[in-house]
Coordinates of N, CA, C and O in Angstrom, one line a residue:
V25 N -5.7 1.3 -13.7 CA -4.4 0.6 -13.6 C -4.7 -0.8 -13.3 O -5.4 -1.1 -12.3
D26 N -4.1 -1.7 -14.0 CA -4.2 -3.1 -13.7 C -3.0 -3.6 -12.7 O -1.9 -3.0 -12.8
V27 N -3.4 -4.5 -11.9 CA -2.4 -5.1 -10.9 C -2.6 -6.6 -10.9 O -3.6 -7.1 -11.4
S28 N -1.6 -7.3 -10.3 CA -1.7 -8.7 -10.1 C -2.6 -9.0 -8.9 O -2.4 -8.4 -7.8
F29 N -3.4 -10.0 -9.0 CA -4.3 -10.4 -7.9 C -4.1 -11.9 -7.6 O -4.1 -12.7 -8.5
Y30 N -3.9 -12.2 -6.3 CA -3.7 -13.5 -5.9 C -4.8 -14.0 -5.0 O -5.1 -13.4 -4.0
E31 N -5.6 -15.0 -5.5 CA -6.8 -15.5 -4.8 C -6.5 -16.0 -3.4 O -7.3 -15.9 -2.5
T32 N -5.3 -16.7 -3.3 CA -4.9 -17.3 -2.0 C -3.4 -17.0 -1.8 O -2.7 -16.6 -2.7
L33 N -3.0 -17.4 -0.6 CA -1.6 -17.2 -0.2 C -0.7 -18.1 -1.0 O 0.5 -17.8 -1.2
V34 N -1.2 -19.2 -1.5 CA -0.4 -20.2 -2.3 C -0.5 -20.0 -3.8 O 0.0 -20.8 -4.6
T35 N -1.3 -19.0 -4.2 CA -1.5 -18.8 -5.7 C -0.1 -18.4 -6.3 O 0.5 -17.5 -5.8
T36 N 0.3 -19.1 -7.3 CA 1.6 -18.8 -7.9 C 1.4 -18.0 -9.3 O 2.3 -17.3 -9.7
T37 N 0.3 -18.2 -9.9 CA 0.0 -17.5 -11.1 C -1.2 -16.5 -10.9 O -2.3 -17.0 -10.8
P38 N -0.9 -15.2 -10.8 CA -2.0 -14.3 -10.5 C -2.8 -14.0 -11.7 O -2.5 -14.3 -12.9
I39 N -4.0 -13.4 -11.5 CA -4.8 -12.9 -12.5 C -4.7 -11.3 -12.5 O -4.3 -10.8 -11.4
T40 N -5.1 -10.7 -13.5 CA -5.0 -9.2 -13.6 C -6.4 -8.6 -13.2 O -7.4 -9.1 -13.7
R41 N -6.3 -7.7 -12.3 CA -7.5 -7.0 -11.8 C -7.3 -5.5 -11.8 O -6.2 -5.0 -11.7
Y42 N -8.4 -4.8 -11.9 CA -8.4 -3.3 -11.9 C -8.2 -2.8 -10.5 O -9.0 -3.1 -9.6
L43 N -7.1 -2.1 -10.2 CA -6.7 -1.6 -8.9 C -7.9 -0.9 -8.2 O -8.2 -1.2 -7.0
F44 N -8.5 0.1 -8.8 CA -9.4 1.0 -8.1 C -10.6 0.1 -7.6 O -11.1 0.4 -6.5
N45 N -11.0 -0.9 -8.4 CA -12.1 -1.8 -7.9 C -11.7 -2.5 -6.7 O -12.5 -2.7 -5.7
L46 N -10.5 -3.1 -6.7 CA -10.0 -3.8 -5.5 C -10.0 -2.9 -4.2 O -10.2 -3.4 -3.1
L47 N -9.7 -1.6 -4.4 CA -9.6 -0.7 -3.3 C -10.9 -0.2 -2.8 O -11.1 0.1 -1.6
T48 N -11.9 -0.2 -3.7 CA -13.1 0.5 -3.3 C -14.4 -0.2 -3.4 O -15.4 0.2 -2.8
D49 N -14.5 -1.4 -4.1 CA -15.8 -2.0 -4.3 C -16.4 -2.7 -3.1 O -17.6 -3.1 -3.2
G50 N -15.7 -3.0 -2.1 CA -16.3 -3.6 -0.9 C -16.5 -5.1 -1.0 O -17.2 -5.7 -0.2
S51 N -15.9 -5.7 -2.1 CA -16.1 -7.2 -2.3 C -15.7 -8.0 -1.1 O -16.2 -9.1 -0.9
F52 N -14.7 -7.6 -0.4 CA -14.2 -8.4 0.7 C -14.5 -7.8 2.1 O -13.9 -8.1 3.1
A53 N -15.5 -6.9 2.1 CA -15.9 -6.2 3.4 C -16.2 -7.2 4.5 O -15.8 -7.0 5.7
E54 N -16.9 -8.2 4.2 CA -17.4 -9.1 5.3 C -16.2 -9.9 5.9 O -16.0 -10.0 7.1
Q55 N -15.2 -10.3 5.0 CA -14.0 -11.0 5.5 C -13.1 -10.1 6.3 O -12.6 -10.5 7.3
V56 N -13.0 -8.8 5.8 CA -12.1 -7.9 6.5 C -12.7 -7.5 7.9 O -12.0 -7.4 8.9
T57 N -14.0 -7.4 7.9 CA -14.7 -7.1 9.2 C -14.5 -8.2 10.2 O -14.3 -8.0 11.4
A58 N -14.5 -9.5 9.7 CA -14.3 -10.6 10.6 C -12.9 -10.5 11.2 O -12.7 -10.8 12.4
V59 N -11.9 -10.2 10.4 CA -10.5 -10.0 10.9 C -10.5 -8.9 12.0 O -9.9 -9.1 13.1
R60 N -11.1 -7.8 11.7 CA -11.1 -6.7 12.7 C -11.8 -7.0 14.0 O -11.5 -6.5 15.0
K61 N -12.9 -7.8 13.9 CA -13.6 -8.1 15.1 C -13.0 -9.2 16.0 O -13.3 -9.3 17.2
E62 N -12.1 -10.0 15.4 CA -11.5 -11.2 16.1 C -10.5 -10.6 17.1 O -9.6 -9.9 16.8
R63 N -10.6 -11.0 18.4 CA -9.7 -10.5 19.4 C -8.6 -11.5 19.7 O -7.5 -11.1 20.2
D64 N -8.8 -12.7 19.4 CA -7.7 -13.7 19.6 C -6.7 -13.5 18.5 O -7.0 -13.6 17.3
E65 N -5.4 -13.2 18.8 CA -4.4 -12.8 17.8 C -4.1 -14.0 16.8 O -4.0 -13.7 15.6
D66 N -4.1 -15.2 17.3 CA -3.8 -16.3 16.4 C -5.0 -16.5 15.4 O -4.7 -16.7 14.2
K67 N -6.2 -16.4 15.9 CA -7.3 -16.6 15.0 C -7.4 -15.4 14.0 O -7.8 -15.6 12.8
R68 N -7.1 -14.2 14.5 CA -7.1 -13.0 13.7 C -6.1 -13.2 12.5 O -6.4 -12.9 11.4
K69 N -4.9 -13.7 12.9 CA -3.9 -13.9 11.8 C -4.3 -14.9 10.8 O -4.1 -14.8 9.6
A70 N -4.9 -16.0 11.3 CA -5.4 -17.1 10.4 C -6.5 -16.5 9.5 O -6.5 -16.9 8.3
L71 N -7.4 -15.7 9.9 CA -8.4 -15.1 9.1 C -7.8 -14.2 8.0 O -8.2 -14.2 6.9
K72 N -6.8 -13.4 8.5 CA -6.1 -12.5 7.5 C -5.4 -13.3 6.4 O -5.5 -12.9 5.2
L73 N -4.8 -14.4 6.8 CA -4.0 -15.2 5.8 C -5.0 -15.8 4.8 O -4.5 -16.3 3.7
K74 N -6.3 -15.8 5.0 CA -7.2 -16.4 4.1 C -7.7 -15.4 3.0 O -8.3 -15.7 2.0
L75 N -7.3 -14.1 3.2 CA -7.7 -13.1 2.3 C -6.9 -13.1 1.0 O -5.7 -13.5 1.0
P76 N -7.5 -12.7 -0.1 CA -6.7 -12.5 -1.3 C -5.7 -11.3 -1.1 O -5.9 -10.5 -0.2
S77 N -4.8 -11.2 -2.1 CA -3.8 -10.1 -2.0 C -3.6 -9.6 -3.4 O -4.0 -10.2 -4.4
F78 N -2.9 -8.5 -3.5 CA -2.6 -7.9 -4.8 C -1.3 -7.1 -4.7 O -0.8 -6.8 -3.6
T79 N -0.7 -6.8 -5.9 CA 0.5 -6.1 -5.9 C 0.3 -4.7 -6.5 O 0.2 -4.5 -7.7
P80 N 0.2 -3.6 -5.7 CA -0.1 -2.3 -6.1 C 0.9 -1.7 -7.1 O 0.6 -0.8 -7.9
S81 N 2.1 -2.2 -7.1 CA 3.2 -1.6 -7.9 C 3.4 -2.3 -9.3 O 4.2 -1.8 -10.0
G82 N 2.6 -3.3 -9.5 CA 2.8 -3.9 -10.8 C 2.0 -5.1 -11.2 O 1.2 -5.7 -10.4
V83 N 2.2 -5.6 -12.4 CA 1.6 -6.8 -12.9 C 2.8 -7.8 -13.0 O 3.9 -7.4 -13.5
F84 N 2.6 -9.0 -12.5 CA 3.7 -10.0 -12.4 C 3.3 -11.3 -13.0 O 2.1 -11.6 -13.1
E85 N 4.3 -12.1 -13.5 CA 4.0 -13.4 -14.0 C 3.8 -14.4 -12.8 O 3.0 -15.3 -12.9
T86 N 4.6 -14.2 -11.7 CA 4.5 -15.0 -10.6 C 4.4 -14.1 -9.4 O 4.0 -12.9 -9.5
G87 N 4.8 -14.6 -8.2 CA 4.8 -13.7 -7.0 C 6.1 -13.2 -6.6 O 6.3 -12.8 -5.5
K88 N 7.1 -13.1 -7.6 CA 8.4 -12.7 -7.3 C 8.7 -11.3 -7.9 O 8.3 -11.1 -9.0
D89 N 9.6 -10.5 -7.3 CA 10.0 -9.2 -7.8 C 10.5 -9.4 -9.2 O 10.3 -8.6 -10.1
S90 N 11.3 -10.5 -9.4 CA 12.0 -10.7 -10.7 C 11.0 -11.0 -11.9 O 11.4 -11.0 -13.0
S91 N 9.7 -11.2 -11.6 CA 8.8 -11.6 -12.6 C 7.9 -10.4 -13.0 O 6.9 -10.6 -13.7
L92 N 8.4 -9.2 -12.7 CA 7.6 -8.0 -13.0 C 7.4 -7.9 -14.6 O 8.4 -7.9 -15.3
V93 N 6.2 -7.7 -15.0 CA 5.9 -7.5 -16.4 C 5.8 -6.1 -16.7 O 6.3 -5.6 -17.7
C94 N 5.1 -5.3 -15.8 CA 4.8 -3.9 -16.0 C 4.6 -3.2 -14.7 O 3.8 -3.6 -13.9
H95 N 5.4 -2.2 -14.4 CA 5.2 -1.4 -13.2 C 4.0 -0.4 -13.4 O 3.8 0.1 -14.5
T96 N 3.2 -0.3 -12.4 CA 2.0 0.6 -12.5 C 2.4 2.1 -12.3 O 1.5 2.9 -12.6
G97 N 3.6 2.4 -11.9 CA 3.9 3.8 -11.7 C 3.5 4.2 -10.3 O 3.4 5.4 -10.0
L98 N 3.1 3.2 -9.4 CA 2.6 3.5 -8.1 C 3.4 2.8 -7.1 O 4.0 1.7 -7.3
I99 N 3.5 3.3 -5.9 CA 4.1 2.7 -4.7 C 3.0 2.7 -3.6 O 2.3 3.7 -3.5
C100 N 3.0 1.6 -2.8 CA 2.1 1.6 -1.7 C 2.9 1.5 -0.4 O 3.8 0.6 -0.3
I101 N 2.7 2.4 0.5 CA 3.4 2.4 1.8 C 2.4 2.1 2.9 O 1.2 2.3 2.8
D102 N 2.9 1.4 4.0 CA 2.1 1.1 5.1 C 2.6 1.9 6.3 O 3.8 2.1 6.5
I103 N 1.6 2.4 7.1 CA 1.9 3.1 8.3 C 1.1 2.4 9.4 O -0.1 2.5 9.5
D104 N 1.9 1.6 10.2 CA 1.3 0.8 11.2 C 1.3 1.5 12.6 O 2.3 2.2 12.9
K105 N 0.2 1.4 13.3 CA 0.1 2.0 14.6 C 1.2 1.6 15.5 O 1.8 2.4 16.2
K106 N 1.5 0.3 15.6 CA 2.5 -0.2 16.5 C 3.9 0.3 16.3 O 4.7 0.4 17.2
A107 N 4.2 0.7 15.1 CA 5.5 1.3 14.8 C 5.5 2.9 15.0 O 6.5 3.5 14.9
N108 N 4.3 3.4 15.3 CA 4.1 4.9 15.4 C 3.4 5.2 16.8 O 2.5 6.0 16.8
N109 N 3.9 4.6 17.8 CA 3.2 4.8 19.1 C 3.4 6.2 19.6 O 2.6 6.7 20.4
D110 N 4.4 6.9 19.1 CA 4.6 8.3 19.5 C 3.7 9.3 18.8 O 3.6 10.5 19.2
V111 N 3.0 8.9 17.8 CA 2.1 9.8 17.0 C 0.8 10.0 17.8 O 0.0 9.0 18.0
E112 N 0.6 11.2 18.2 CA -0.7 11.5 18.9 C -1.8 11.5 17.9 O -1.7 11.8 16.7
N113 N -3.0 11.1 18.4 CA -4.2 11.0 17.6 C -4.0 10.2 16.3 O -4.4 10.6 15.2
F114 N -3.3 9.1 16.4 CA -3.0 8.2 15.3 C -4.3 7.9 14.4 O -4.2 7.9 13.2
D115 N -5.4 7.8 15.1 CA -6.6 7.4 14.4 C -7.1 8.5 13.4 O -7.9 8.3 12.5
Q116 N -6.6 9.7 13.6 CA -6.9 10.8 12.8 C -5.9 11.1 11.7 O -5.9 12.1 11.0
L117 N -4.9 10.2 11.6 CA -3.8 10.4 10.7 C -4.2 10.4 9.2 O -3.7 11.2 8.4
K118 N -5.3 9.7 8.9 CA -5.8 9.7 7.5 C -6.1 11.1 7.0 O -5.8 11.5 5.9
A119 N -6.7 11.9 7.9 CA -7.1 13.3 7.5 C -5.9 14.1 7.3 O -5.9 15.0 6.4
L120 N -4.8 13.9 8.0 CA -3.6 14.6 7.8 C -2.9 14.2 6.5 O -2.4 15.0 5.8
I121 N -2.9 12.9 6.3 CA -2.3 12.3 5.1 C -3.0 12.9 3.8 O -2.4 13.1 2.8
A122 N -4.3 13.2 4.0 CA -5.0 13.7 2.8 C -4.5 15.1 2.4 O -4.8 15.6 1.3
E123 N -3.8 15.7 3.3 CA -3.2 17.0 3.0 C -1.9 16.9 2.2 O -1.4 17.9 1.7
V124 N -1.3 15.7 2.1 CA -0.1 15.5 1.4 C -0.4 15.4 -0.1 O -1.2 14.5 -0.6
P125 N 0.1 16.3 -0.9 CA -0.4 16.4 -2.3 C -0.1 15.2 -3.2 O -0.7 15.1 -4.2
Y126 N 0.9 14.4 -2.9 CA 1.2 13.3 -3.7 C 0.6 12.0 -3.3 O 0.8 10.9 -3.9
V127 N -0.2 12.0 -2.3 CA -1.0 10.8 -1.9 C -2.2 10.7 -2.7 O -3.1 11.6 -2.6
A128 N -2.4 9.6 -3.5 CA -3.5 9.5 -4.4 C -4.6 8.7 -3.7 O -5.8 8.9 -4.0
F129 N -4.3 7.8 -2.7 CA -5.3 7.0 -2.0 C -4.8 6.7 -0.6 O -3.6 6.4 -0.5
C130 N -5.7 6.7 0.3 CA -5.3 6.3 1.7 C -6.5 5.7 2.3 O -7.7 6.1 2.2
A131 N -6.3 4.5 3.0 CA -7.4 3.8 3.7 C -6.8 3.0 4.8 O -5.6 2.8 4.9
H132 N -7.7 2.5 5.6 CA -7.4 1.6 6.7 C -6.9 0.3 6.1 O -7.5 -0.3 5.2
S133 N -5.8 -0.3 6.7 CA -5.4 -1.6 6.3 C -6.3 -2.7 6.9 O -7.2 -2.3 7.7
V134 N -6.0 -3.9 6.6 CA -6.9 -5.0 7.0 C -7.2 -5.0 8.5 O -8.4 -5.1 8.9
G135 N -6.2 -4.9 9.4 CA -6.4 -4.9 10.8 C -7.2 -3.7 11.3 O -7.7 -3.8 12.5
G136 N -7.3 -2.7 10.6 CA -8.0 -1.5 11.0 C -7.2 -0.6 11.9 O -7.7 0.5 12.3
E137 N -6.0 -0.9 12.2 CA -5.2 -0.1 13.1 C -4.0 0.5 12.4 O -3.0 0.9 13.1
G138 N -4.0 0.6 11.1 CA -3.0 1.2 10.4 C -3.5 1.7 9.1 O -4.7 1.5 8.8
F139 N -2.7 2.4 8.3 CA -3.1 2.9 7.0 C -2.2 2.5 5.9 O -1.0 2.2 6.2
Y140 N -2.7 2.5 4.7 CA -1.8 2.3 3.6 C -2.1 3.5 2.6 O -3.2 4.0 2.5
C141 N -1.1 3.9 1.9 CA -1.1 5.0 1.0 C -0.6 4.6 -0.3 O 0.5 4.0 -0.4
I142 N -1.2 5.1 -1.4 CA -0.7 4.8 -2.7 C -0.3 6.1 -3.3 O -1.0 7.1 -3.3
I143 N 0.9 6.1 -3.9 CA 1.5 7.3 -4.3 C 2.1 7.1 -5.8 O 2.8 6.1 -6.0
P144 N 1.7 8.0 -6.7 CA 2.3 7.9 -8.1 C 3.8 8.3 -8.1 O 4.2 9.3 -7.4
L145 N 4.6 7.6 -8.8 CA 6.0 7.8 -8.9 C 6.4 8.3 -10.3 O 5.9 7.9 -11.3
K146 N 7.3 9.2 -10.3 CA 7.9 9.8 -11.5 C 8.7 8.8 -12.3 O 8.7 8.7 -13.5
Y147 N 9.6 8.1 -11.6 CA 10.5 7.2 -12.2 C 10.3 5.7 -11.6 O 10.9 5.3 -10.7
P148 N 9.3 5.0 -12.2 CA 9.0 3.7 -11.7 C 10.2 2.7 -11.6 O 10.3 1.9 -10.7
D149 N 11.2 2.9 -12.5 CA 12.4 2.1 -12.5 C 13.3 2.4 -11.3 O 14.2 1.6 -11.0
S150 N 13.0 3.5 -10.6 CA 13.7 3.8 -9.4 C 12.8 3.6 -8.1 O 12.8 4.4 -7.2
H151 N 12.0 2.6 -8.2 CA 11.1 2.3 -7.1 C 11.7 2.3 -5.7 O 11.2 3.0 -4.8
R152 N 12.8 1.6 -5.5 CA 13.5 1.5 -4.2 C 14.0 2.9 -3.8 O 13.9 3.2 -2.6
E153 N 14.5 3.7 -4.7 CA 15.1 5.0 -4.4 C 14.0 5.9 -4.0 O 14.1 6.7 -3.1
H154 N 12.8 5.8 -4.7 CA 11.6 6.6 -4.3 C 11.2 6.2 -2.9 O 10.9 7.1 -2.0
F155 N 11.2 4.9 -2.6 CA 10.8 4.5 -1.3 C 11.7 5.1 -0.2 O 11.2 5.6 0.8
R156 N 13.0 5.0 -0.4 CA 13.9 5.6 0.6 C 13.6 7.0 0.8 O 13.7 7.5 2.0
S157 N 13.3 7.8 -0.2 CA 13.0 9.2 -0.1 C 11.7 9.4 0.7 O 11.6 10.3 1.6
L158 N 10.7 8.6 0.4 CA 9.4 8.7 1.1 C 9.6 8.4 2.6 O 9.1 9.0 3.5
Q159 N 10.5 7.4 2.9 CA 10.8 7.0 4.2 C 11.4 8.2 5.0 O 11.0 8.5 6.1
M160 N 12.3 8.9 4.3 CA 12.9 10.1 4.9 C 11.9 11.3 5.1 O 11.8 11.9 6.1
D161 N 11.0 11.5 4.1 CA 10.0 12.5 4.1 C 9.0 12.3 5.3 O 8.7 13.2 6.0
F162 N 8.5 11.1 5.4 CA 7.6 10.8 6.5 C 8.3 10.8 7.8 O 7.7 11.3 8.8
A163 N 9.6 10.4 7.9 CA 10.3 10.5 9.2 C 10.4 11.9 9.6 O 10.4 12.2 10.9
R164 N 10.6 12.8 8.7 CA 10.7 14.3 9.1 C 9.4 14.7 9.8 O 9.4 15.7 10.5
C165 N 8.3 14.0 9.5 CA 7.0 14.3 10.1 C 6.8 13.5 11.3 O 5.7 13.5 11.9
G166 N 7.7 12.6 11.7 CA 7.6 11.8 12.9 C 6.8 10.5 12.6 O 6.4 9.9 13.5
I167 N 6.7 10.1 11.3 CA 6.0 8.9 11.0 C 6.9 7.9 10.4 O 7.7 8.1 9.5
V168 N 6.8 6.6 10.9 CA 7.6 5.5 10.4 C 6.8 4.7 9.4 O 5.6 4.4 9.7
I169 N 7.3 4.5 8.2 CA 6.6 3.6 7.3 C 7.3 2.3 7.2 O 8.5 2.2 7.5
D170 N 6.5 1.2 7.0 CA 7.0 -0.1 7.0 C 8.1 -0.3 5.9 O 7.9 -0.1 4.7
K171 N 9.3 -0.8 6.4 CA 10.4 -0.9 5.5 C 10.2 -2.0 4.4 O 10.9 -2.0 3.4
S172 N 9.3 -3.0 4.6 CA 9.1 -4.0 3.7 C 8.4 -3.6 2.4 O 8.4 -4.3 1.4
C173 N 7.9 -2.3 2.4 CA 7.3 -1.8 1.2 C 8.3 -1.4 0.1 O 7.9 -0.9 -0.9
I174 N 9.6 -1.5 0.4 CA 10.6 -1.2 -0.6 C 10.6 -2.1 -1.8 O 10.9 -1.7 -2.9
N175 N 10.1 -3.3 -1.6 CA 10.1 -4.3 -2.7 C 8.9 -4.0 -3.7 O 7.8 -3.8 -3.3
V176 N 9.3 -4.0 -5.0 CA 8.3 -3.7 -6.0 C 7.2 -4.8 -6.1 O 6.0 -4.5 -6.4
G177 N 7.5 -6.0 -5.7 CA 6.6 -7.1 -5.7 C 5.8 -7.2 -4.4 O 5.1 -8.2 -4.2
R178 N 6.0 -6.3 -3.5 CA 5.3 -6.3 -2.2 C 3.8 -6.5 -2.4 O 3.2 -5.6 -3.0
D179 N 3.2 -7.5 -1.9 CA 1.8 -7.7 -2.0 C 1.1 -7.2 -0.8 O 1.7 -7.2 0.3
R180 N -0.2 -6.9 -0.9 CA -0.9 -6.5 0.3 C -2.3 -7.2 0.3 O -2.8 -7.5 -0.8
F181 N -2.7 -7.5 1.4 CA -4.0 -8.2 1.5 C -5.1 -7.1 1.2 O -5.0 -5.9 1.5
V182 N -6.2 -7.6 0.6 CA -7.3 -6.7 0.3 C -7.8 -6.2 1.6 O -7.7 -6.8 2.7
S183 N -8.4 -5.0 1.6 CA -9.0 -4.4 2.8 C -10.3 -3.7 2.4 O -10.8 -3.9 1.3
Y184 N -10.8 -3.1 3.4 CA -12.1 -2.4 3.2 C -12.2 -1.1 4.1 O -11.9 -1.2 5.3
D185 N -12.4 0.0 3.5 CA -12.6 1.2 4.2 C -13.6 2.1 3.4 O -13.2 2.7 2.4
P186 N -14.8 2.1 3.9 CA -15.8 2.9 3.1 C -15.6 4.4 3.1 O -16.1 5.2 2.3
E187 N -14.7 4.9 4.0 CA -14.3 6.3 4.1 C -12.9 6.5 3.6 O -12.2 7.3 4.2
Y188 N -12.5 5.8 2.5 CA -11.2 6.0 2.0 C -11.0 7.4 1.5 O -12.0 8.1 1.2
Y189 N -9.7 7.8 1.3 CA -9.4 9.1 0.7 C -8.9 8.8 -0.7 O -8.1 7.9 -0.9
Y190 N -9.4 9.6 -1.6 CA -9.0 9.4 -3.0 C -8.7 10.7 -3.7 O -9.6 11.6 -3.6
N191 N -7.6 10.9 -4.3 CA -7.2 12.1 -5.0 C -6.8 11.7 -6.4 O -5.6 11.4 -6.6
P192 N -7.7 11.8 -7.4 CA -7.3 11.4 -8.8 C -6.3 12.3 -9.4 O -5.7 12.0 -10.4
N193 N -6.1 13.5 -8.8 CA -5.2 14.5 -9.3 C -3.9 14.7 -8.5 O -3.3 15.7 -8.4
A194 N -3.6 13.6 -7.8 CA -2.4 13.7 -6.9 C -1.1 14.0 -7.7 O -1.0 13.6 -8.9
M195 N -0.3 14.8 -7.1 CA 1.0 15.1 -7.7 C 1.8 13.8 -7.8 O 1.7 12.9 -7.0
V196 N 2.7 13.8 -8.8 CA 3.6 12.7 -9.0 C 4.8 12.9 -8.1 O 5.4 14.0 -8.2
Y197 N 5.2 11.9 -7.4 CA 6.3 12.0 -6.4 C 7.6 11.9 -7.2 O 7.8 10.8 -7.9
D198 N 8.4 12.9 -7.2 CA 9.6 12.9 -8.0 C 10.9 12.8 -7.2 O 12.0 12.8 -7.8
R199 N 10.9 12.8 -5.9 CA 12.1 12.8 -5.1 C 12.6 11.4 -4.9 O 11.8 10.5 -4.7
F200 N 13.9 11.2 -4.9 CA 14.5 10.0 -4.5 C 15.9 10.3 -4.1 O 16.5 11.3 -4.3
V201 N 16.5 9.3 -3.4 CA 17.8 9.5 -2.7 C 19.0 9.6 -3.6 O 20.1 10.0 -3.1
S202 N 19.0 9.0 -4.8 CA 20.1 9.1 -5.6 C 19.8 10.0 -6.8 O 18.7 10.5 -6.9
E203 N 20.8 10.1 -7.7 CA 20.6 11.0 -8.9 C 19.5 10.4 -9.8 O 19.4 9.2 -9.9
P204 N 18.7 11.2 -10.4 CA 17.7 10.7 -11.3 C 18.3 9.9 -12.5 O 19.4 10.2 -12.9
P205 N 17.6 9.0 -13.0 CA 18.2 8.2 -14.1 C 18.4 9.1 -15.3 O 17.6 10.0 -15.6
R206 N 19.5 8.8 -16.0 CA 19.8 9.6 -17.2 C 19.0 9.1 -18.4 O 18.9 7.9 -18.6
P207 N 18.5 10.0 -19.3 CA 17.8 9.5 -20.5 C 18.8 8.7 -21.4 O 20.0 8.9 -21.4
L208 N 18.2 7.7 -22.1 CA 19.0 6.9 -23.0 C 19.4 7.6 -24.2 O 18.8 8.4 -24.7

């Protein structure tokens, strides 16, 4: 699957890169490790903002939702530790997420204190509706997902997790909060 890749925060014209390589090849491991090791919050944020980013849900002409060229059929959700203080053994959450049949990929986010999950969608044109349903499904398990992931053009900083979870045979997520789109 191809996605848009932004070399810097101010990049307006992305290049196309292969998603699986961005997720797994470790090209940015040194930079991500520097972010995770930094204890000063301002310096940590500055290091993070220097990282490249990508859009897991599509290929775009620019960095705006309205410039979507092609949806990947995937959605990426974030599960941040600070929003899930009630979750016991949060550090072991990735192992539990691996039990969810529609999660294709799960790894630590840049800061190392949260996770991101990539999920294949049945109706990419209903991206927002799928997100709302995922939000409700995870909430039933006591997990809050970051609401900003509702946008199709949501970009995420590259990360590194050598112990990522990958399921190439993940089920396609077909639930969403409104009626399914009618065939033309």
